[in-house]
mmCIF file of C-alpha atoms in Angstrom:
data_model
loop_
_atom_site.group_PDB
_atom_site.id
_atom_site.type_symbol
_atom_site.label_atom_id
_atom_site.label_comp_id
_atom_site.label_asym_id
_atom_site.label_seq_id
_atom_site.Cartn_x
_atom_site.Cartn_y
_atom_site.Cartn_z
ATOM 1 C CA UNK A 26 10.469 9.131 -7.042
ATOM 2 C CA UNK A 27 8.693 12.480 -6.686
ATOM 3 C CA UNK A 28 8.764 14.826 -3.699
ATOM 4 C CA UNK A 29 5.721 13.219 -2.070
ATOM 5 C CA UNK A 30 7.285 9.778 -2.095
ATOM 6 C CA UNK A 31 5.246 8.345 -4.964
ATOM 7 C CA UNK A 32 7.017 6.547 -7.820
ATOM 8 C CA UNK A 33 6.841 8.835 -10.835
ATOM 9 C CA UNK A 34 4.272 7.978 -13.483
ATOM 10 C CA UNK A 35 7.028 7.754 -16.068
ATOM 11 C CA UNK A 36 8.828 5.292 -13.783
ATOM 12 C CA UNK A 37 6.435 2.515 -14.850
ATOM 13 C CA UNK A 38 8.065 -0.306 -16.857
ATOM 14 C CA UNK A 39 8.063 0.950 -20.407
ATOM 15 C CA UNK A 40 10.778 2.780 -22.264
ATOM 16 C CA UNK A 41 14.138 2.213 -20.544
ATOM 17 C CA UNK A 42 15.799 -1.194 -20.344
ATOM 18 C CA UNK A 43 17.518 -1.790 -17.028
ATOM 19 C CA UNK A 44 17.217 -5.522 -16.437
ATOM 20 C CA UNK A 45 18.159 -8.588 -18.472
ATOM 21 C CA UNK A 46 14.572 -8.891 -19.741
ATOM 22 C CA UNK A 47 14.783 -5.513 -21.423
ATOM 23 C CA UNK A 48 12.088 -4.026 -19.176
ATOM 24 C CA UNK A 49 12.621 -1.177 -16.784
ATOM 25 C CA UNK A 50 12.662 -2.147 -13.113
ATOM 26 C CA UNK A 51 9.830 -0.404 -11.239
ATOM 27 C CA UNK A 52 10.925 2.520 -9.092
ATOM 28 C CA UNK A 53 10.770 1.750 -5.366
ATOM 29 C CA UNK A 54 7.850 3.017 -3.313
ATOM 30 C CA UNK A 55 8.715 5.231 -0.346
ATOM 31 C CA UNK A 56 7.431 3.297 2.715
ATOM 32 C CA UNK A 57 6.966 6.577 4.589
ATOM 33 C CA UNK A 58 4.526 7.974 2.017
ATOM 34 C CA UNK A 59 1.627 5.783 3.111
ATOM 35 C CA UNK A 60 0.094 4.101 6.124
ATOM 36 C CA UNK A 61 -2.817 1.814 6.902
ATOM 37 C CA UNK A 62 -5.715 1.712 9.348
ATOM 38 C CA UNK A 63 -6.916 -1.745 10.390
ATOM 39 C CA UNK A 64 -10.191 -1.842 12.311
ATOM 40 C CA UNK A 65 -10.450 -4.537 14.982
ATOM 41 C CA UNK A 66 -13.579 -5.967 16.580
ATOM 42 C CA UNK A 67 -12.974 -8.642 19.201
ATOM 43 C CA UNK A 68 -10.236 -10.135 16.995
ATOM 44 C CA UNK A 69 -9.480 -13.837 16.933
ATOM 45 C CA UNK A 70 -5.883 -15.153 17.010
ATOM 46 C CA UNK A 71 -5.848 -15.546 13.220
ATOM 47 C CA UNK A 72 -6.792 -11.890 12.832
ATOM 48 C CA UNK A 73 -3.888 -10.853 15.044
ATOM 49 C CA UNK A 74 -1.491 -13.062 13.077
ATOM 50 C CA UNK A 75 -2.776 -11.520 9.862
ATOM 51 C CA UNK A 76 -2.279 -8.018 11.239
ATOM 52 C CA UNK A 77 1.329 -8.798 12.042
ATOM 53 C CA UNK A 78 1.852 -9.917 8.434
ATOM 54 C CA UNK A 79 0.372 -6.635 7.245
ATOM 55 C CA UNK A 80 2.830 -4.776 9.479
ATOM 56 C CA UNK A 81 5.706 -6.542 7.719
ATOM 57 C CA UNK A 82 4.550 -4.940 4.452
ATOM 58 C CA UNK A 83 3.424 -1.566 5.833
ATOM 59 C CA UNK A 84 5.744 0.454 8.066
ATOM 60 C CA UNK A 85 3.034 2.762 9.420
ATOM 61 C CA UNK A 86 0.116 0.645 10.621
ATOM 62 C CA UNK A 87 -2.500 1.739 13.135
ATOM 63 C CA UNK A 88 -4.882 -0.787 14.653
ATOM 64 C CA UNK A 89 -8.071 0.914 15.800
ATOM 65 C CA UNK A 90 -9.747 -1.415 18.266
ATOM 66 C CA UNK A 91 -13.522 -0.980 18.200
ATOM 67 C CA UNK A 92 -14.094 -3.717 20.779
ATOM 68 C CA UNK A 93 -16.182 -2.496 23.738
ATOM 69 C CA UNK A 94 -13.412 -3.247 26.248
ATOM 70 C CA UNK A 95 -9.705 -2.646 25.723
ATOM 71 C CA UNK A 96 -7.581 -5.805 25.764
ATOM 72 C CA UNK A 97 -4.370 -4.665 27.448
ATOM 73 C CA UNK A 98 -2.458 -7.855 26.625
ATOM 74 C CA UNK A 99 -3.438 -7.703 22.951
ATOM 75 C CA UNK A 100 -2.555 -4.043 22.682
ATOM 76 C CA UNK A 101 0.839 -4.645 24.309
ATOM 77 C CA UNK A 102 1.552 -7.473 21.862
ATOM 78 C CA UNK A 103 0.681 -5.303 18.866
ATOM 79 C CA UNK A 104 2.731 -2.352 20.091
ATOM 80 C CA UNK A 105 5.700 -4.659 20.675
ATOM 81 C CA UNK A 106 5.528 -5.513 16.969
ATOM 82 C CA UNK A 107 5.555 -1.902 15.865
ATOM 83 C CA UNK A 108 1.799 -1.467 15.429
ATOM 84 C CA UNK A 109 0.282 1.677 16.892
ATOM 85 C CA UNK A 110 -2.971 0.976 18.757
ATOM 86 C CA UNK A 111 -5.939 3.253 19.376
ATOM 87 C CA UNK A 112 -8.899 2.025 21.411
ATOM 88 C CA UNK A 113 -12.029 3.596 19.947
ATOM 89 C CA UNK A 114 -14.640 1.484 21.753
ATOM 90 C CA UNK A 115 -16.945 1.573 18.705
ATOM 91 C CA UNK A 116 -17.450 5.335 18.988
ATOM 92 C CA UNK A 117 -18.975 6.305 15.665
ATOM 93 C CA UNK A 118 -18.881 2.676 14.528
ATOM 94 C CA UNK A 119 -16.568 1.720 11.687
ATOM 95 C CA UNK A 120 -16.721 5.312 10.438
ATOM 96 C CA UNK A 121 -15.327 6.564 13.730
ATOM 97 C CA UNK A 122 -12.514 4.021 13.593
ATOM 98 C CA UNK A 123 -11.578 5.080 10.067
ATOM 99 C CA UNK A 124 -11.674 8.753 11.026
ATOM 100 C CA UNK A 125 -9.507 8.346 14.162
ATOM 101 C CA UNK A 126 -6.896 6.240 12.388
ATOM 102 C CA UNK A 127 -6.779 8.279 9.192
ATOM 103 C CA UNK A 128 -6.481 11.571 11.069
ATOM 104 C CA UNK A 129 -3.493 10.228 13.022
ATOM 105 C CA UNK A 130 -1.721 9.035 9.884
ATOM 106 C CA UNK A 131 -2.323 12.225 7.901
ATOM 107 C CA UNK A 132 -1.126 14.278 10.873
ATOM 108 C CA UNK A 133 2.085 12.223 10.825
ATOM 109 C CA UNK A 134 2.685 13.188 7.189
ATOM 110 C CA UNK A 135 1.335 10.186 5.277
ATOM 111 C CA UNK A 136 0.154 11.124 1.787
ATOM 112 C CA UNK A 137 -2.056 8.056 1.343
ATOM 113 C CA UNK A 138 -4.000 6.020 3.907
ATOM 114 C CA UNK A 139 -5.254 2.482 3.297
ATOM 115 C CA UNK A 140 -8.396 1.260 5.052
ATOM 116 C CA UNK A 141 -8.430 -2.376 6.134
ATOM 117 C CA UNK A 142 -10.685 -4.791 7.970
ATOM 118 C CA UNK A 143 -9.173 -7.273 10.412
ATOM 119 C CA UNK A 144 -9.742 -10.065 7.870
ATOM 120 C CA UNK A 145 -8.753 -8.240 4.666
ATOM 121 C CA UNK A 146 -6.881 -10.758 2.502
ATOM 122 C CA UNK A 147 -3.945 -8.961 0.865
ATOM 123 C CA UNK A 148 -1.420 -10.299 -1.619
ATOM 124 C CA UNK A 149 2.334 -9.980 -1.076
ATOM 125 C CA UNK A 150 2.639 -7.051 -3.507
ATOM 126 C CA UNK A 151 -0.586 -5.326 -2.503
ATOM 127 C CA UNK A 152 0.868 -2.062 -1.211
ATOM 128 C CA UNK A 153 3.449 -1.670 -3.985
ATOM 129 C CA UNK A 154 0.842 -2.304 -6.669
ATOM 130 C CA UNK A 155 -1.665 0.044 -5.103
ATOM 131 C CA UNK A 156 0.874 2.829 -4.570
ATOM 132 C CA UNK A 157 1.900 2.653 -8.234
ATOM 133 C CA UNK A 158 -1.760 3.056 -9.125
ATOM 134 C CA UNK A 159 -1.929 6.027 -6.754
ATOM 135 C CA UNK A 160 1.007 7.591 -8.591
ATOM 136 C CA UNK A 161 -0.907 7.300 -11.863
ATOM 137 C CA UNK A 162 -4.037 8.758 -10.269
ATOM 138 C CA UNK A 163 -1.994 11.589 -8.770
ATOM 139 C CA UNK A 164 -0.887 12.670 -12.259
ATOM 140 C CA UNK A 165 -4.410 14.083 -12.678
ATOM 141 C CA UNK A 166 -4.620 15.711 -9.260
ATOM 142 C CA UNK A 167 -3.699 15.332 -5.610
ATOM 143 C CA UNK A 168 -7.173 14.154 -4.560
ATOM 144 C CA UNK A 169 -8.179 10.567 -5.383
ATOM 145 C CA UNK A 170 -9.526 7.304 -4.007
ATOM 146 C CA UNK A 171 -8.207 4.031 -5.422
ATOM 147 C CA UNK A 172 -9.561 0.596 -4.580
ATOM 148 C CA UNK A 173 -8.412 -2.880 -5.646
ATOM 149 C CA UNK A 174 -10.321 -5.244 -7.899
ATOM 150 C CA UNK A 175 -12.387 -7.253 -5.406
ATOM 151 C CA UNK A 176 -13.205 -10.948 -5.680
ATOM 152 C CA UNK A 177 -16.186 -11.815 -3.484
ATOM 153 C CA UNK A 178 -15.573 -15.358 -2.287
ATOM 154 C CA UNK A 179 -19.202 -16.036 -1.391
ATOM 155 C CA UNK A 180 -20.448 -14.994 -4.811
ATOM 156 C CA UNK A 181 -17.545 -16.563 -6.683
ATOM 157 C CA UNK A 182 -17.028 -13.511 -8.891
ATOM 158 C CA UNK A 183 -15.499 -10.055 -9.062
ATOM 159 C CA UNK A 184 -17.549 -7.092 -7.929
ATOM 160 C CA UNK A 185 -18.602 -4.805 -10.796
ATOM 161 C CA UNK A 186 -17.891 -1.107 -11.067
ATOM 162 C CA UNK A 187 -20.534 1.568 -11.594
ATOM 163 C CA UNK A 188 -19.325 4.093 -14.148
ATOM 164 C CA UNK A 189 -19.953 7.648 -12.877
ATOM 165 C CA UNK A 190 -22.045 8.639 -15.888
ATOM 166 C CA UNK A 191 -24.843 11.197 -15.496
ATOM 167 C CA UNK A 192 -28.277 10.136 -14.358
ATOM 168 C CA UNK A 193 -28.268 6.353 -14.740
ATOM 169 C CA UNK A 194 -25.118 4.499 -13.559
ATOM 170 C CA UNK A 195 -24.866 0.956 -14.872
ATOM 171 C CA UNK A 196 -22.816 -1.960 -13.523
ATOM 172 C CA UNK A 197 -19.803 -2.914 -15.620
ATOM 173 C CA UNK A 198 -18.004 -6.248 -15.337
ATOM 174 C CA UNK A 199 -14.216 -5.997 -15.070
ATOM 175 C CA UNK A 200 -13.436 -9.705 -14.657
ATOM 176 C CA UNK A 201 -11.101 -9.733 -17.669
ATOM 177 C CA UNK A 202 -9.343 -6.456 -16.904
ATOM 178 C CA UNK A 203 -5.781 -7.005 -15.692
ATOM 179 C CA UNK A 204 -4.437 -3.460 -15.614
ATOM 180 C CA UNK A 205 -5.422 0.179 -15.726
ATOM 181 C CA UNK A 206 -7.571 2.427 -13.560
ATOM 182 C CA UNK A 207 -11.330 2.092 -13.991
ATOM 183 C CA UNK A 208 -13.566 5.026 -12.938
ATOM 184 C CA UNK A 209 -16.433 4.102 -10.632
ATOM 185 C CA UNK A 210 -18.942 5.772 -8.313
ATOM 186 C CA UNK A 211 -17.600 4.032 -5.218
ATOM 187 C CA UNK A 212 -15.297 1.294 -3.966
ATOM 188 C CA UNK A 213 -15.625 -0.859 -0.867
ATOM 189 C CA UNK A 214 -13.686 0.622 2.019
ATOM 190 C CA UNK A 215 -11.560 -2.464 2.725
ATOM 191 C CA UNK A 216 -8.343 -2.197 0.740
ATOM 192 C CA UNK A 217 -9.041 1.300 -0.552
ATOM 193 C CA UNK A 218 -6.466 4.092 -0.581
ATOM 194 C CA UNK A 219 -7.539 7.660 0.218
ATOM 195 C CA UNK A 220 -5.143 10.513 -0.485
ATOM 196 C CA UNK A 221 -4.661 13.260 2.081
ATOM 197 C CA UNK A 222 -6.020 15.831 -0.378
ATOM 198 C CA UNK A 223 -9.125 13.705 -0.963
ATOM 199 C CA UNK A 224 -9.809 13.374 2.763
ATOM 200 C CA UNK A 225 -9.418 17.129 3.200
ATOM 201 C CA UNK A 226 -11.839 17.858 0.357
ATOM 202 C CA UNK A 227 -14.478 15.189 1.055
ATOM 203 C CA UNK A 228 -14.389 15.278 4.831
ATOM 204 C CA UNK A 229 -14.702 12.474 7.344
ATOM 205 C CA UNK A 230 -16.715 9.290 7.019
ATOM 206 C CA UNK A 231 -20.241 9.749 8.333
ATOM 207 C CA UNK A 232 -20.314 8.564 11.921
ATOM 208 C CA UNK A 233 -24.113 8.884 12.036
ATOM 209 C CA UNK A 234 -24.188 5.991 9.531
ATOM 210 C CA UNK A 235 -22.215 3.906 12.057
ATOM 211 C CA UNK A 236 -21.871 0.841 9.773
ATOM 212 C CA UNK A 237 -23.182 -0.296 6.372
ATOM 213 C CA UNK A 238 -23.138 1.900 3.238
ATOM 214 C CA UNK A 239 -20.390 4.002 4.808
ATOM 215 C CA UNK A 240 -18.121 3.444 1.806
ATOM 216 C CA UNK A 241 -20.883 3.875 -0.787
ATOM 217 C CA UNK A 242 -21.947 7.210 0.701
ATOM 218 C CA UNK A 243 -18.304 8.318 0.849
ATOM 219 C CA UNK A 244 -17.707 7.408 -2.788
ATOM 220 C CA UNK A 245 -20.829 9.244 -3.944
ATOM 221 C CA UNK A 246 -19.789 12.273 -1.889
ATOM 222 C CA UNK A 247 -16.297 12.109 -3.386
ATOM 223 C CA UNK A 248 -17.691 12.093 -6.922
ATOM 224 C CA UNK A 249 -19.978 15.043 -6.128
ATOM 225 C CA UNK A 250 -16.907 16.950 -4.901
ATOM 226 C CA UNK A 251 -14.845 16.234 -7.994
ATOM 227 C CA UNK A 252 -12.629 13.559 -6.431
ATOM 228 C CA UNK A 253 -12.062 10.635 -8.818
ATOM 229 C CA UNK A 254 -12.857 7.174 -7.460
ATOM 230 C CA UNK A 255 -10.958 4.441 -9.284
ATOM 231 C CA UNK A 256 -10.515 0.671 -9.282
ATOM 232 C CA UNK A 257 -6.975 -0.590 -9.844
ATOM 233 C CA UNK A 258 -7.515 -3.641 -12.059
ATOM 234 C CA UNK A 259 -3.884 -4.734 -11.603
ATOM 235 C CA UNK A 260 -4.285 -5.555 -7.892
ATOM 236 C CA UNK A 261 -6.839 -8.050 -6.602
ATOM 237 C CA UNK A 262 -8.202 -8.540 -3.107
ATOM 238 C CA UNK A 263 -10.390 -11.364 -1.851
ATOM 239 C CA UNK A 264 -13.204 -10.663 0.581
ATOM 240 C CA UNK A 265 -15.887 -12.753 2.241
ATOM 241 C CA UNK A 266 -18.859 -10.954 3.765
ATOM 242 C CA UNK A 267 -21.123 -12.664 6.273
ATOM 243 C CA UNK A 268 -22.264 -16.281 6.357
ATOM 244 C CA UNK A 269 -23.376 -16.973 2.822
ATOM 245 C CA UNK A 270 -26.659 -18.827 2.303
ATOM 246 C CA UNK A 271 -28.255 -19.600 -1.073
ATOM 247 C CA UNK A 272 -31.708 -21.024 -1.732
ATOM 248 C CA UNK A 273 -32.971 -21.031 -5.285
ATOM 249 C CA UNK A 274 -32.652 -17.572 -6.816
ATOM 250 C CA UNK A 275 -32.098 -15.949 -3.411
ATOM 251 C CA UNK A 276 -28.769 -15.561 -1.660
ATOM 252 C CA UNK A 277 -27.850 -13.665 1.473
ATOM 253 C CA UNK A 278 -24.915 -12.740 3.702
ATOM 254 C CA UNK A 279 -27.078 -13.706 6.709
ATOM 255 C CA UNK A 280 -26.255 -10.667 8.835
ATOM 256 C CA UNK A 281 -27.765 -10.216 12.284
ATOM 257 C CA UNK A 282 -30.917 -8.118 12.724
ATOM 258 C CA UNK A 283 -29.248 -4.942 13.995
ATOM 259 C CA UNK A 284 -27.007 -4.809 10.922
ATOM 260 C CA UNK A 285 -30.085 -5.246 8.746
ATOM 261 C CA UNK A 286 -31.392 -2.043 10.330
ATOM 262 C CA UNK A 287 -28.306 -0.057 9.329
ATOM 263 C CA UNK A 288 -28.158 -1.573 5.840
ATOM 264 C CA UNK A 289 -31.796 -0.694 5.175
ATOM 265 C CA UNK A 290 -31.661 2.789 6.690
ATOM 266 C CA UNK A 291 -28.369 3.886 5.193
ATOM 267 C CA UNK A 292 -29.210 2.565 1.722
ATOM 268 C CA UNK A 293 -32.396 4.631 1.711
ATOM 269 C CA UNK A 294 -30.635 7.729 3.030
ATOM 270 C CA UNK A 295 -27.582 7.517 0.735
ATOM 271 C CA UNK A 296 -29.637 6.949 -2.413
ATOM 272 C CA UNK A 297 -32.224 9.623 -1.606
ATOM 273 C CA UNK A 298 -29.480 12.128 -0.779
ATOM 274 C CA UNK A 299 -28.015 11.688 -4.255
ATOM 275 C CA UNK A 300 -31.254 11.446 -6.253
ATOM 276 C CA UNK A 301 -30.777 14.886 -7.814
ATOM 277 C CA UNK A 302 -27.408 13.856 -9.280
ATOM 278 C CA UNK A 303 -28.115 10.257 -10.286
ATOM 279 C CA UNK A 304 -31.376 8.438 -10.996
ATOM 280 C CA UNK A 305 -30.795 5.837 -8.326
ATOM 281 C CA UNK A 306 -33.665 6.590 -5.953
ATOM 282 C CA UNK A 307 -35.772 3.921 -7.673
ATOM 283 C CA UNK A 308 -33.415 1.352 -6.162
ATOM 284 C CA UNK A 309 -34.618 2.140 -2.634
ATOM 285 C CA UNK A 310 -37.800 0.084 -2.644
ATOM 286 C CA UNK A 311 -36.152 -2.626 -4.745
ATOM 287 C CA UNK A 312 -33.275 -3.044 -2.283
ATOM 288 C CA UNK A 313 -35.635 -3.056 0.696
ATOM 289 C CA UNK A 314 -37.937 -5.673 -0.829
ATOM 290 C CA UNK A 315 -34.917 -7.764 -1.824
ATOM 291 C CA UNK A 316 -33.620 -7.707 1.763
ATOM 292 C CA UNK A 317 -37.010 -8.803 3.096
ATOM 293 C CA UNK A 318 -37.329 -11.586 0.516
ATOM 294 C CA UNK A 319 -33.844 -12.921 1.309
ATOM 295 C CA UNK A 320 -34.594 -12.949 5.032
ATOM 296 C CA UNK A 321 -37.915 -14.740 4.584
ATOM 297 C CA UNK A 322 -36.481 -17.374 2.249
ATOM 298 C CA UNK A 323 -32.969 -17.940 3.599
ATOM 299 C CA UNK A 324 -32.525 -16.784 7.174
ATOM 300 C CA UNK A 325 -33.485 -17.474 10.767
ATOM 301 C CA UNK A 326 -34.915 -14.910 13.208
ATOM 302 C CA UNK A 327 -37.170 -13.647 10.430
ATOM 303 C CA UNK A 328 -39.428 -11.447 12.576
ATOM 304 C CA UNK A 329 -36.552 -9.568 14.206
ATOM 305 C CA UNK A 330 -34.845 -8.980 10.881
ATOM 306 C CA UNK A 331 -37.983 -7.855 9.035
ATOM 307 C CA UNK A 332 -38.773 -5.469 11.908
ATOM 308 C CA UNK A 333 -35.213 -4.083 11.735
ATOM 309 C CA UNK A 334 -35.419 -3.613 7.954
ATOM 310 C CA UNK A 335 -38.812 -1.903 8.169
ATOM 311 C CA UNK A 336 -37.784 0.481 10.951
ATOM 312 C CA UNK A 337 -34.549 1.222 9.095
ATOM 313 C CA UNK A 338 -36.447 1.993 5.892
ATOM 314 C CA UNK A 339 -38.601 4.656 7.540
ATOM 315 C CA UNK A 340 -35.683 6.145 9.487
ATOM 316 C CA UNK A 341 -33.737 6.481 6.243
ATOM 317 C CA UNK A 342 -36.753 8.010 4.524
ATOM 318 C CA UNK A 343 -37.046 10.726 7.175
ATOM 319 C CA UNK A 344 -33.303 11.202 7.731
ATOM 320 C CA UNK A 345 -33.255 9.847 11.283
ATOM 321 C CA UNK A 346 -29.660 8.710 11.711
ATOM 322 C CA UNK A 347 -27.411 7.856 14.655
ATOM 323 C CA UNK A 348 -27.202 4.546 16.471
ATOM 324 C CA UNK A 349 -30.057 2.056 16.549
ATOM 325 C CA UNK A 350 -29.971 2.034 20.370
ATOM 326 C CA UNK A 351 -30.270 5.814 20.622
ATOM 327 C CA UNK A 352 -33.051 6.047 18.079
ATOM 328 C CA UNK A 353 -35.154 3.024 19.127
ATOM 329 C CA UNK A 354 -33.869 1.490 22.385
ATOM 330 C CA UNK A 355 -36.677 -1.050 22.800
ATOM 331 C CA UNK A 356 -36.714 -2.175 19.177
ATOM 332 C CA UNK A 357 -32.913 -2.383 19.173
ATOM 333 C CA UNK A 358 -32.996 -4.560 22.294
ATOM 334 C CA UNK A 359 -35.559 -6.853 20.644
ATOM 335 C CA UNK A 360 -33.441 -7.110 17.487
ATOM 336 C CA UNK A 361 -30.279 -8.016 19.401
ATOM 337 C CA UNK A 362 -31.710 -11.261 20.803
#
């Protein structure tokens, strides 16, 4: 164990036989070296039960409740089980929740903060496996972001990585990888671990993005600032985004219209903002057209969603960020019905 509470890199099972199998027993992870932020949004009972299971594996857990109204009974129940609760009321969206929770944990001395959704599906050894990966990443510097290997339930496959090569990043399948750290341009926020040094160097998550592409923008910003972003192939996490619908060659997560606005706008803004570093700006029109095609083929409320995507596209093009309601109150009201 090193001074920061990480297992040493040379503590990995390798060269010293301690157990009957002849393999070294892994060094224990200091439970005070890390914490987790779980973002809540009008959680259901199963989400609360899941959060309590996470608390059993993570000593320092903060639930940031983004629900519009504070639920005093829920908050009391969580605090009684050792979970710190912050009511954020959706200020700054999911970015604001991450920023409030992470700041509190870093201020309390945590070296690594995990970001979780209320329905993140974690294995029993998730934190131990991820912290060992963090120890390996830390051997090359204090600043790093490490995410798990993600299996998307709706798609029935693992998400690829995008190697941070100059100009033209290409997707790389890692389905068969079972160990090691794989460099990538970004990881999804759920399940990811951000070191204190990385957060200090990169800065906060963009609250003017509110939701959608928050993690992609953060990963691209991390790479620009020399912070390695890595996927830990030894730890898997299952996720399920939206209500999956597939018709022919088209498939969609079937998100509501207002989320389509943020997805369209933030994709345009994030990709345009990084066009000088990577040749990814050509994806803007492709992603927008793909969203429209999926809505027209697979989804209900087509007019509202196409309007939201179109307005989002032009807002992203001209850098008009902030909340949908602040930017276009009448259009936002139309898209919420």
